[in-house]
XYZ file of N, CA, C and O in Angstrom:
792
model
N 111.378 149.992 -38.794
C 112.284 151.269 -38.396
C 113.461 150.954 -37.446
O 113.334 149.902 -36.571
N 114.599 151.399 -37.669
C 115.718 151.196 -36.907
C 115.714 151.570 -35.607
O 114.893 152.282 -35.086
N 116.582 151.210 -34.889
C 116.961 151.459 -33.386
C 117.092 152.909 -33.204
O 118.136 153.488 -34.023
N 116.442 153.639 -32.483
C 116.460 155.130 -32.290
C 117.298 155.423 -31.198
O 117.775 156.263 -30.956
N 117.721 154.276 -30.419
C 118.364 154.645 -29.104
C 119.832 154.028 -29.250
O 120.753 154.026 -28.469
N 120.268 153.817 -30.563
C 121.724 153.398 -30.826
C 122.586 154.543 -30.663
O 122.189 155.586 -31.062
N 123.918 154.175 -30.359
C 124.925 155.318 -30.327
C 125.074 155.862 -31.671
O 124.971 155.239 -32.758
N 125.421 157.074 -31.645
C 125.666 157.839 -32.934
C 124.557 158.586 -33.498
O 124.507 159.155 -34.579
N 123.344 158.356 -33.041
C 122.066 159.029 -33.523
C 121.934 160.148 -32.696
O 121.831 160.164 -31.397
N 121.651 161.312 -33.381
C 121.602 162.626 -32.624
C 120.154 162.706 -31.995
O 119.248 161.861 -32.292
N 120.021 163.444 -30.732
C 118.876 163.690 -30.109
C 117.637 164.119 -31.039
O 116.489 163.543 -30.860
N 118.051 165.032 -31.965
C 116.841 165.418 -32.924
C 116.405 164.330 -33.810
O 115.234 164.250 -33.908
N 117.314 163.415 -34.215
C 116.912 162.330 -34.974
C 116.151 161.328 -34.264
O 115.239 160.770 -34.603
N 116.536 161.027 -32.971
C 115.763 160.148 -32.117
C 114.327 160.600 -31.868
O 113.444 159.882 -31.872
N 114.192 162.116 -31.614
C 113.080 162.561 -31.420
C 112.050 162.339 -32.481
O 110.976 162.085 -32.418
N 112.629 162.645 -33.690
C 111.822 162.655 -34.815
C 111.402 161.255 -35.066
O 110.265 161.028 -35.482
N 112.276 160.343 -34.719
C 111.886 158.780 -35.025
C 110.764 158.433 -34.110
O 109.781 157.744 -34.462
N 110.983 158.845 -32.778
C 109.771 158.489 -31.822
C 108.390 159.113 -32.252
O 107.395 158.412 -32.119
N 108.508 160.421 -32.689
C 107.406 161.176 -32.913
C 106.652 160.497 -34.245
O 105.349 160.372 -34.233
N 107.460 160.113 -35.174
C 106.936 159.450 -36.378
C 106.137 158.294 -35.988
O 105.066 157.940 -36.422
N 106.647 157.245 -35.002
C 105.905 156.184 -34.515
C 104.917 156.502 -33.711
O 103.647 156.190 -33.942
N 104.849 157.671 -32.869
C 103.765 157.902 -32.048
C 102.715 158.495 -32.961
O 101.420 158.295 -32.448
N 102.890 159.350 -33.876
C 102.035 159.761 -34.818
C 100.984 158.712 -35.235
O 99.692 158.779 -35.273
N 101.555 157.742 -35.683
C 100.910 156.747 -36.325
C 100.076 155.885 -35.162
O 98.820 155.638 -35.432
N 100.704 155.770 -34.055
C 100.127 155.178 -32.944
C 98.726 155.934 -32.484
O 97.649 155.483 -32.483
N 99.160 157.114 -32.135
C 97.953 158.075 -31.795
C 96.836 158.254 -32.855
O 95.698 158.378 -32.477
N 97.293 158.465 -34.105
C 96.328 158.624 -35.129
C 95.305 157.575 -35.473
O 94.312 157.713 -35.930
N 96.000 156.312 -35.347
C 95.199 155.172 -35.640
C 94.442 154.571 -34.555
O 93.394 154.074 -34.575
N 94.930 154.761 -33.135
C 94.349 154.275 -32.100
C 93.657 155.294 -31.014
O 92.913 154.967 -30.235
N 93.892 156.689 -31.330
C 93.479 157.648 -30.475
C 94.218 157.861 -29.164
O 95.052 156.884 -28.823
N 94.228 158.840 -28.593
C 94.858 159.402 -27.323
C 94.755 158.157 -26.426
O 95.741 157.700 -25.700
N 93.360 157.643 -26.071
C 93.264 156.887 -24.899
C 93.735 155.367 -25.364
O 93.960 154.616 -24.393
N 93.962 155.088 -26.526
C 94.346 153.677 -26.759
C 95.885 153.484 -26.979
O 96.387 152.293 -27.549
N 96.658 154.441 -26.519
C 98.117 154.406 -26.717
C 98.869 154.374 -25.485
O 98.459 155.093 -24.710
N 99.811 153.650 -25.288
C 100.834 153.632 -24.053
C 102.265 153.975 -24.671
O 102.452 153.621 -25.634
N 102.942 154.614 -23.651
C 104.192 154.826 -24.048
C 105.055 153.563 -24.233
O 105.941 153.546 -25.208
N 104.734 152.523 -23.698
C 105.443 151.254 -23.709
C 105.364 150.750 -25.191
O 106.080 150.118 -25.861
N 104.126 150.876 -25.816
C 103.718 150.371 -27.061
C 104.428 151.324 -28.072
O 105.073 150.764 -29.143
N 104.548 152.742 -27.931
C 105.421 153.356 -28.806
C 106.909 153.042 -28.685
O 107.408 152.943 -29.838
N 107.422 152.813 -27.618
C 108.801 152.284 -27.256
C 108.978 151.172 -28.010
O 110.015 150.936 -28.686
N 108.110 150.088 -27.818
C 108.286 148.942 -28.536
C 108.396 148.880 -30.156
O 109.228 148.516 -30.723
N 107.557 149.763 -30.606
C 107.340 149.817 -32.016
C 108.545 150.784 -32.728
O 109.072 150.475 -33.738
N 109.094 151.564 -31.931
C 110.256 152.391 -32.217
C 111.523 151.588 -32.080
O 112.763 152.059 -32.471
N 111.618 150.464 -31.323
C 112.706 149.886 -31.177
C 113.560 150.253 -30.103
O 114.881 150.180 -30.093
N 112.993 150.933 -29.158
C 113.783 151.565 -28.056
C 113.282 151.323 -26.574
O 112.124 150.547 -26.591
N 113.947 151.809 -25.588
C 113.319 151.481 -24.181
C 112.312 152.571 -23.827
O 112.259 153.728 -24.207
N 111.383 152.245 -23.068
C 110.378 153.001 -22.409
C 111.024 154.133 -21.658
O 110.628 155.322 -21.794
N 112.056 153.975 -20.843
C 112.757 155.125 -20.170
C 113.251 156.222 -21.102
O 113.357 157.416 -20.891
N 113.700 155.608 -22.357
C 114.345 156.640 -23.239
C 113.308 157.605 -23.638
O 113.456 158.843 -23.874
N 112.049 157.259 -23.919
C 110.850 157.919 -24.291
C 110.583 158.882 -23.457
O 110.446 160.084 -23.669
N 110.570 158.423 -22.088
C 110.278 159.224 -20.879
C 111.265 160.259 -20.845
O 111.074 161.540 -20.373
N 112.672 159.979 -21.110
C 113.749 160.999 -20.840
C 113.671 162.192 -21.929
O 113.897 163.073 -21.687
N 112.862 161.809 -23.051
C 112.706 162.857 -24.060
C 111.672 163.629 -24.073
O 111.451 164.835 -24.270
N 110.493 162.972 -23.504
C 109.104 163.598 -23.447
C 108.485 163.821 -22.211
O 107.340 164.259 -22.072
N 109.006 163.114 -21.214
C 108.530 163.263 -19.825
C 107.301 162.402 -19.429
O 107.283 161.788 -18.451
N 106.441 162.407 -20.364
C 105.081 161.620 -20.147
C 104.461 161.362 -21.407
O 104.775 161.682 -22.472
N 103.260 160.611 -21.371
C 102.566 160.460 -22.585
C 101.880 161.669 -23.194
O 102.111 161.960 -24.253
N 101.588 162.562 -22.074
C 100.920 163.933 -22.627
C 102.246 164.685 -23.392
O 101.971 165.279 -24.317
N 103.523 164.585 -22.871
C 104.474 165.341 -23.433
C 104.703 164.574 -24.972
O 105.034 165.485 -25.840
N 104.715 163.495 -25.180
C 104.884 162.831 -26.355
C 103.837 163.288 -27.342
O 103.859 163.720 -28.404
N 102.589 163.332 -26.690
C 101.306 163.778 -27.627
C 101.476 165.147 -27.954
O 101.160 165.651 -29.139
N 101.918 165.932 -27.239
C 102.090 167.495 -27.404
C 103.191 167.512 -28.364
O 103.011 168.424 -29.352
N 104.320 166.835 -28.463
C 105.320 166.817 -29.557
C 104.559 166.518 -30.893
O 104.805 167.233 -31.829
N 103.697 165.629 -30.795
C 102.960 165.160 -32.113
C 102.097 166.289 -32.514
O 101.900 166.703 -33.835
N 101.331 166.987 -31.657
C 100.385 167.959 -31.802
C 101.196 169.158 -32.531
O 100.706 169.802 -33.566
N 102.237 169.361 -31.976
C 103.141 170.648 -32.521
C 103.614 170.209 -33.918
O 103.510 171.180 -34.751
N 103.994 169.069 -34.272
C 104.566 168.566 -35.442
C 103.085 168.845 -36.474
O 103.497 169.535 -37.565
N 102.157 168.270 -36.258
C 101.036 168.192 -37.141
C 100.361 169.580 -37.101
O 99.758 170.068 -38.383
N 100.261 170.022 -36.159
C 99.491 171.609 -36.222
C 100.282 172.625 -37.011
O 99.734 173.230 -37.686
N 101.644 172.547 -36.762
C 102.346 173.452 -37.590
C 102.405 173.154 -39.186
O 102.248 174.069 -39.923
N 102.418 171.871 -39.382
C 102.070 171.345 -40.750
C 100.898 171.743 -41.397
O 100.927 172.523 -42.516
N 100.041 171.691 -40.840
C 98.581 171.998 -41.217
C 98.323 173.422 -41.335
O 97.982 174.135 -42.374
N 98.792 174.330 -40.400
C 98.716 175.685 -40.321
C 99.430 176.306 -41.454
O 98.949 177.190 -42.134
N 100.710 175.953 -41.470
C 101.624 176.506 -42.531
C 100.929 176.227 -44.006
O 101.057 177.103 -44.992
N 100.523 174.998 -44.265
C 99.822 174.502 -45.519
C 98.826 175.579 -45.752
O 98.520 175.890 -47.046
N 97.863 175.627 -44.922
C 96.658 176.376 -45.203
C 96.972 177.988 -45.428
O 96.288 178.558 -46.263
N 97.856 178.477 -44.619
C 98.178 179.804 -44.617
C 98.892 180.041 -46.089
O 98.491 180.897 -46.761
N 99.695 179.123 -46.764
C 100.264 179.304 -47.903
C 99.228 179.180 -49.120
O 99.317 179.727 -50.127
N 98.046 178.502 -48.661
C 97.051 178.417 -49.836
C 96.254 179.670 -49.814
O 95.366 179.926 -50.801
N 96.417 180.617 -49.013
C 95.523 181.723 -48.906
C 95.736 182.677 -49.814
O 94.937 183.960 -49.668
N 96.623 182.693 -50.813
C 96.977 183.641 -51.750
C 95.651 183.930 -52.641
O 95.731 185.110 -53.055
N 94.898 183.228 -52.784
C 93.621 183.516 -53.815
C 92.332 183.694 -52.922
O 91.181 183.415 -53.296
N 92.497 184.032 -51.613
C 91.142 184.302 -50.901
C 90.290 185.107 -51.646
O 90.782 186.131 -52.018
N 88.998 184.790 -51.350
C 87.989 185.562 -52.133
C 87.715 185.107 -53.474
O 86.681 185.604 -54.058
N 88.307 184.071 -54.020
C 88.044 183.405 -55.118
C 87.420 182.207 -54.869
O 87.821 181.371 -53.896
N 86.771 181.592 -55.967
C 86.032 180.251 -55.712
C 87.083 179.118 -55.717
O 86.907 178.065 -55.260
N 88.372 179.387 -56.315
C 89.277 178.459 -56.295
C 89.959 178.298 -54.927
O 90.798 177.292 -54.776
N 89.648 179.250 -54.252
C 90.314 179.173 -52.701
C 89.949 177.994 -52.004
O 90.888 177.381 -51.360
N 88.745 177.458 -52.140
C 88.399 176.300 -51.287
C 89.146 175.084 -51.833
O 89.611 174.395 -51.173
N 89.425 174.906 -53.243
C 90.171 173.680 -53.873
C 91.544 173.903 -53.327
O 92.235 172.778 -52.993
N 92.149 175.243 -53.510
C 93.701 175.455 -53.039
C 93.775 174.965 -51.649
O 94.810 174.328 -51.367
N 92.897 175.364 -50.941
C 93.129 175.046 -49.369
C 93.165 173.393 -49.271
O 93.821 172.913 -48.373
N 91.949 172.846 -49.754
C 92.100 171.337 -49.647
C 93.223 170.699 -50.273
O 93.885 169.838 -49.646
N 93.617 171.144 -51.369
C 94.988 170.654 -52.088
C 96.169 170.739 -51.284
O 96.939 169.966 -51.090
N 96.197 171.937 -50.495
C 97.271 172.244 -49.678
C 97.279 171.183 -48.491
O 98.461 170.712 -48.117
N 96.078 170.775 -47.951
C 95.954 170.065 -46.795
C 96.402 168.556 -47.282
O 97.164 167.821 -46.512
N 95.915 168.074 -48.406
C 96.129 166.971 -48.785
C 97.826 166.684 -49.172
O 98.285 165.566 -48.633
N 98.316 167.631 -49.582
C 99.816 167.616 -50.081
C 100.509 167.587 -48.790
O 101.539 166.728 -48.599
N 100.275 168.556 -47.857
C 101.031 168.640 -46.490
C 100.977 167.320 -45.672
O 101.881 166.785 -45.039
N 99.884 166.553 -45.709
C 99.719 165.426 -44.837
C 99.794 164.078 -45.580
O 99.407 162.897 -45.003
N 100.172 163.999 -46.849
C 100.225 162.808 -47.555
C 101.145 161.905 -46.971
O 100.892 160.781 -46.966
N 102.244 162.447 -46.618
C 103.234 161.498 -45.872
C 103.154 161.325 -44.449
O 103.831 160.809 -43.720
N 102.084 162.012 -43.851
C 101.588 161.989 -42.492
C 100.103 161.903 -42.305
O 99.498 162.754 -41.890
N 99.712 160.742 -42.876
C 98.108 160.671 -42.954
C 97.449 160.722 -41.818
O 96.178 160.899 -41.609
N 98.054 160.549 -40.595
C 97.339 160.642 -39.316
C 97.373 161.934 -38.717
O 96.948 162.199 -37.525
N 97.816 162.984 -39.460
C 97.927 164.363 -38.868
C 96.617 164.948 -38.293
O 96.426 165.415 -37.283
N 95.426 164.857 -39.211
C 94.211 165.422 -38.964
C 93.710 164.645 -37.683
O 93.123 165.147 -36.795
N 93.798 163.245 -37.644
C 93.174 162.487 -36.479
C 93.929 162.903 -35.243
O 93.186 162.935 -34.189
N 95.221 163.004 -35.167
C 95.730 163.438 -34.029
C 95.362 164.888 -33.540
O 95.075 165.151 -32.310
N 95.225 165.879 -34.538
C 94.780 167.137 -33.992
C 93.388 167.257 -33.667
O 92.948 168.075 -32.795
N 92.594 166.273 -34.244
C 91.078 166.427 -33.968
C 90.501 165.091 -33.296
O 89.391 164.732 -33.390
N 91.413 164.520 -32.495
C 91.064 163.426 -31.595
C 90.001 164.049 -30.567
O 90.324 164.772 -29.788
N 88.691 163.332 -30.523
C 87.803 163.834 -29.569
C 88.071 163.389 -28.138
O 87.285 163.737 -27.306
N 89.119 162.466 -27.891
C 89.119 161.914 -26.630
C 90.316 162.559 -25.907
O 91.042 161.996 -24.989
N 90.768 163.782 -26.201
C 91.961 164.474 -25.515
C 91.666 164.729 -24.099
O 90.568 164.868 -23.592
N 92.590 164.905 -23.252
C 92.501 165.419 -22.051
C 91.640 166.536 -21.804
O 91.812 167.482 -22.988
N 90.659 166.849 -21.033
C 89.962 168.092 -21.070
C 90.634 169.345 -20.639
O 90.096 170.526 -20.969
N 91.737 169.326 -20.016
C 92.458 170.500 -19.673
C 94.017 170.302 -19.748
O 94.594 168.997 -19.847
N 94.938 171.404 -19.832
C 96.252 171.085 -19.691
C 97.092 171.659 -20.992
O 96.337 172.122 -21.886
N 98.334 171.563 -20.963
C 99.130 172.071 -22.016
C 98.870 171.218 -23.379
O 98.917 172.002 -24.287
N 98.497 170.199 -23.182
C 98.116 169.389 -24.576
C 96.867 169.888 -25.140
O 96.920 170.353 -26.322
N 95.834 170.181 -24.210
C 94.540 170.577 -24.813
C 94.846 172.088 -25.302
O 94.230 172.334 -26.424
N 95.539 172.954 -24.663
C 95.820 174.231 -24.970
C 96.480 174.188 -26.340
O 95.948 174.996 -27.203
N 97.577 173.372 -26.638
C 98.075 173.451 -27.911
C 97.178 173.160 -28.999
O 97.071 173.734 -30.198
N 96.419 172.020 -28.772
C 95.407 171.447 -29.788
C 94.436 172.570 -30.091
O 94.121 172.918 -31.086
N 93.911 173.349 -29.033
C 92.998 174.414 -29.231
C 93.706 175.462 -30.000
O 92.970 176.217 -30.785
N 94.767 175.767 -29.745
C 95.541 176.980 -30.565
C 95.624 176.542 -31.944
O 95.294 177.368 -32.777
N 95.989 175.266 -32.361
C 96.064 175.127 -33.792
C 94.666 174.943 -34.373
O 94.650 175.318 -35.562
N 93.831 174.423 -33.737
C 92.580 174.362 -34.320
C 91.920 175.658 -34.584
O 91.146 176.066 -35.527
N 92.138 176.331 -33.469
C 91.674 178.007 -33.584
C 92.200 178.687 -34.765
O 91.668 179.475 -35.550
N 93.630 178.328 -35.093
C 94.273 179.018 -36.238
C 93.530 178.636 -37.499
O 93.321 179.398 -38.548
N 93.291 177.186 -37.613
C 92.791 176.722 -38.905
C 91.410 177.224 -38.954
O 90.909 177.540 -40.188
N 90.585 177.258 -37.816
C 89.185 177.645 -37.845
C 89.061 179.293 -38.249
O 88.284 179.505 -39.119
N 90.031 180.062 -37.759
C 90.039 181.502 -38.287
C 90.395 181.646 -39.642
O 89.784 182.534 -40.376
N 91.402 180.787 -40.276
C 91.512 180.960 -41.778
C 90.483 180.508 -42.510
O 90.264 181.080 -43.502
N 89.745 179.351 -41.967
C 88.608 178.950 -42.667
C 87.588 180.068 -42.719
O 86.813 180.227 -43.804
N 87.322 180.590 -41.650
C 86.289 181.548 -41.505
C 86.602 182.885 -42.347
O 85.807 183.552 -43.103
N 87.813 183.137 -42.462
C 88.243 184.313 -43.261
C 88.090 184.105 -44.628
O 87.677 184.838 -45.595
N 88.426 182.662 -45.183
C 88.192 182.377 -46.592
C 86.771 182.477 -46.904
O 86.472 182.929 -47.941
N 85.867 181.918 -46.049
C 84.432 181.963 -46.185
C 83.967 183.333 -46.342
O 83.107 183.697 -47.352
N 84.315 184.257 -45.410
C 84.126 185.639 -45.557
C 84.454 186.281 -46.719
O 83.888 187.079 -47.412
N 85.681 186.098 -47.303
C 86.374 186.602 -48.324
C 85.478 186.301 -49.758
O 85.067 187.023 -50.607
N 85.017 184.982 -49.635
C 84.051 184.551 -50.753
C 82.783 185.178 -50.879
O 82.525 185.661 -51.938
N 82.149 185.249 -49.738
C 80.903 186.050 -49.781
C 80.917 187.507 -50.048
O 80.282 188.033 -50.783
N 82.030 188.142 -49.447
C 82.285 189.499 -49.733
C 82.601 189.866 -51.059
O 82.134 190.876 -51.773
N 83.423 189.058 -51.793
C 83.715 189.028 -53.200
C 82.534 189.257 -54.058
O 82.469 189.768 -55.078
N 81.556 188.356 -53.654
C 80.331 188.051 -54.401
C 79.254 189.200 -54.056
O 78.079 189.195 -54.462
N 79.476 190.013 -53.016
C 78.556 191.072 -52.620
C 77.759 190.772 -51.542
O 76.757 191.478 -51.507
N 77.978 189.689 -50.841
C 77.024 189.319 -49.779
C 77.588 189.593 -48.367
O 78.799 189.317 -48.203
N 76.969 190.450 -47.581
C 77.500 190.897 -46.393
C 76.605 190.485 -45.348
O 76.898 191.062 -44.090
N 75.614 189.666 -45.515
C 74.811 189.166 -44.230
C 75.708 188.300 -43.278
O 76.209 187.458 -43.762
N 75.925 188.833 -42.020
C 76.572 188.107 -41.046
C 76.260 186.697 -40.924
O 77.007 185.815 -40.459
N 74.910 186.277 -40.853
C 74.483 184.987 -40.727
C 74.779 183.956 -41.869
O 75.105 182.909 -41.872
N 74.878 184.713 -43.165
C 75.409 183.819 -44.256
C 76.990 183.534 -43.996
O 77.271 182.613 -44.245
N 77.585 184.433 -43.711
C 78.989 184.320 -43.421
C 79.208 183.110 -42.309
O 79.821 182.199 -42.482
N 78.309 183.248 -41.115
C 78.414 182.235 -40.274
C 78.071 180.887 -40.706
O 78.768 179.884 -40.259
N 77.057 180.836 -41.389
C 76.592 179.494 -42.030
C 77.760 179.015 -42.999
O 77.997 177.691 -42.822
N 78.195 179.649 -43.863
C 79.312 179.163 -44.816
C 80.367 178.654 -44.016
O 80.967 177.635 -44.384
N 80.848 179.529 -43.105
C 81.873 179.033 -42.157
C 81.583 177.650 -41.675
O 82.491 176.720 -41.631
N 80.526 177.480 -41.145
C 80.124 176.218 -40.489
C 80.079 175.031 -41.471
O 80.530 173.906 -41.222
N 79.428 175.303 -42.516
C 79.608 174.333 -43.668
C 80.782 173.965 -44.058
O 81.301 172.726 -44.113
N 81.819 174.838 -44.170
C 83.176 174.743 -44.684
C 83.881 173.835 -43.684
O 84.446 172.739 -43.909
N 83.796 174.183 -42.402
C 84.524 173.545 -41.282
C 83.913 171.881 -41.303
O 84.820 171.112 -41.193
N 82.777 171.774 -41.378
C 82.292 170.310 -41.422
C 82.710 169.534 -42.751
O 82.948 168.435 -42.783
N 82.663 170.230 -43.778
C 83.035 169.666 -45.070
C 84.416 169.227 -45.022
O 84.715 168.067 -45.478
N 85.331 170.204 -44.500
C 86.800 169.672 -44.464
C 86.933 168.469 -43.576
O 87.564 167.469 -43.910
N 86.207 168.496 -42.377
C 86.244 167.380 -41.475
C 85.773 165.850 -42.114
O 86.348 165.051 -42.010
N 84.598 166.051 -42.876
C 84.062 164.964 -43.592
C 85.032 164.501 -44.718
O 85.217 163.266 -44.899
N 85.557 165.357 -45.432
C 86.534 165.006 -46.554
C 87.894 164.245 -45.826
O 88.224 163.291 -46.494
N 88.236 164.867 -44.674
C 89.466 164.072 -44.072
C 89.136 162.668 -43.551
O 89.841 161.895 -43.716
N 88.047 162.582 -43.153
C 87.534 161.306 -42.677
C 87.269 160.318 -43.751
O 87.772 159.061 -43.745
N 86.754 160.773 -44.880
C 86.721 159.951 -46.027
C 87.940 159.513 -46.624
O 88.193 158.314 -46.872
N 89.195 160.362 -46.596
C 90.419 160.045 -47.108
C 90.914 159.096 -46.151
O 91.613 158.185 -46.613
N 90.731 159.164 -44.878
C 91.090 158.252 -43.847
C 90.714 156.777 -44.336
O 91.460 155.751 -43.923
N 89.427 156.760 -44.732
C 88.970 155.426 -44.913
C 89.143 154.992 -46.360
O 88.910 153.814 -46.674
N 89.960 155.708 -47.083
C 90.297 155.345 -48.503
C 91.792 155.695 -48.646
O 92.147 156.540 -49.598
N 92.729 155.105 -47.712
C 94.135 155.489 -47.845
C 94.874 155.289 -49.163
O 95.924 155.882 -49.232
N 94.205 154.526 -50.091
C 94.945 154.249 -51.353
C 94.793 155.552 -52.300
O 95.665 155.586 -53.236
N 94.024 156.623 -51.974
C 93.857 157.780 -52.785
C 95.058 158.606 -52.450
O 95.337 159.001 -51.236
N 95.702 159.122 -53.438
C 96.770 159.998 -53.384
C 96.305 161.358 -53.159
O 95.143 161.874 -53.266
N 97.246 162.328 -52.673
C 96.844 163.944 -52.613
C 96.233 164.309 -53.931
O 95.313 164.987 -53.998
N 97.035 163.878 -54.992
C 96.675 164.436 -56.367
C 95.260 163.879 -56.723
O 94.526 164.831 -57.161
N 94.840 162.627 -56.285
C 93.724 162.121 -56.672
C 92.528 162.747 -55.851
O 91.513 163.057 -56.383
N 92.880 163.020 -54.669
C 91.841 163.818 -53.599
C 91.662 165.107 -54.130
O 90.554 165.675 -54.320
N 92.659 165.686 -54.670
C 92.474 167.237 -55.258
C 91.630 167.215 -56.382
O 90.734 167.926 -56.566
N 91.895 166.160 -57.250
C 91.051 166.062 -58.644
C 89.696 165.702 -58.171
O 88.765 166.154 -58.988
N 89.361 164.825 -57.280
C 88.064 164.320 -56.876
C 87.391 165.612 -56.384
O 86.075 165.743 -56.725
N 88.014 166.283 -55.463
C 87.289 167.421 -54.838
C 87.023 168.557 -55.988
O 86.074 169.145 -55.822
N 87.887 168.632 -56.898
C 87.590 169.566 -58.030
C 86.381 169.238 -58.748
O 85.637 170.150 -59.059
N 86.347 167.973 -59.016
C 85.063 167.564 -59.763
C 83.727 167.850 -58.882
O 82.723 168.268 -59.368
N 83.888 167.507 -57.661
C 82.653 167.688 -56.740
C 82.342 169.326 -56.531
O 81.129 169.678 -56.683
N 83.361 170.085 -56.498
C 83.118 171.575 -56.350
C 82.539 172.143 -57.675
O 81.681 173.034 -57.723
N 83.093 171.771 -58.784
C 82.653 172.049 -60.038
C 81.186 171.707 -60.279
O 80.307 172.600 -60.576
N 80.927 170.590 -59.774
C 79.344 170.136 -59.989
C 78.584 170.748 -59.069
O 77.370 170.920 -59.442
N 79.125 171.390 -58.024
C 78.257 172.035 -56.962
C 78.234 173.605 -57.426
O 77.654 174.458 -56.665
N 79.028 173.947 -58.373
C 79.008 175.260 -58.972
C 79.939 176.248 -57.863
O 79.888 177.463 -57.837
N 80.860 175.701 -57.159
C 81.681 176.214 -56.259
C 83.145 176.346 -56.616
O 83.942 176.855 -55.958
N 83.494 175.775 -58.001
C 84.927 175.819 -58.291
C 84.969 175.971 -59.658
O 84.080 176.285 -60.365
């Protein structure tokens, strides 16, 4: 990556370059395994420049959270047009794969288990996770309602299964980075069809 601190580079471009590097660092090493110095070194800039833009490590992580949280929420929301149909699950997975194909660490950053227990960063993470969980719950409820099932415990269980399924699929993809978004969508289509859900 080129020097982000050279003259003639706009603040927005510098911030984007720094966040790009930070996403990979945080996504591959986790919140606790990353230092501002390491991000600055990889970005080819000075540590004080990172602090001047983001104030702290938490501020840098927060910028990463907003980037990936918005990306994922927008993708899942756009996939909701067929809510209530069996195709909705695959549409949602496909939307997630496509959205993060060029940002493979998005999921790991938003679902890092080692985040600080409180503060602005934790609040932002909880906000985006909550939005995604709510859309997942609505999709599960729509599917059951469409099939004529209104038992609240069925709705609760399917939502639970869906949330863990998505997390497992994203972990598997992280372990198989050679798989493209299109290949992941096709793979999930085969699995859902085999299970009678697609």
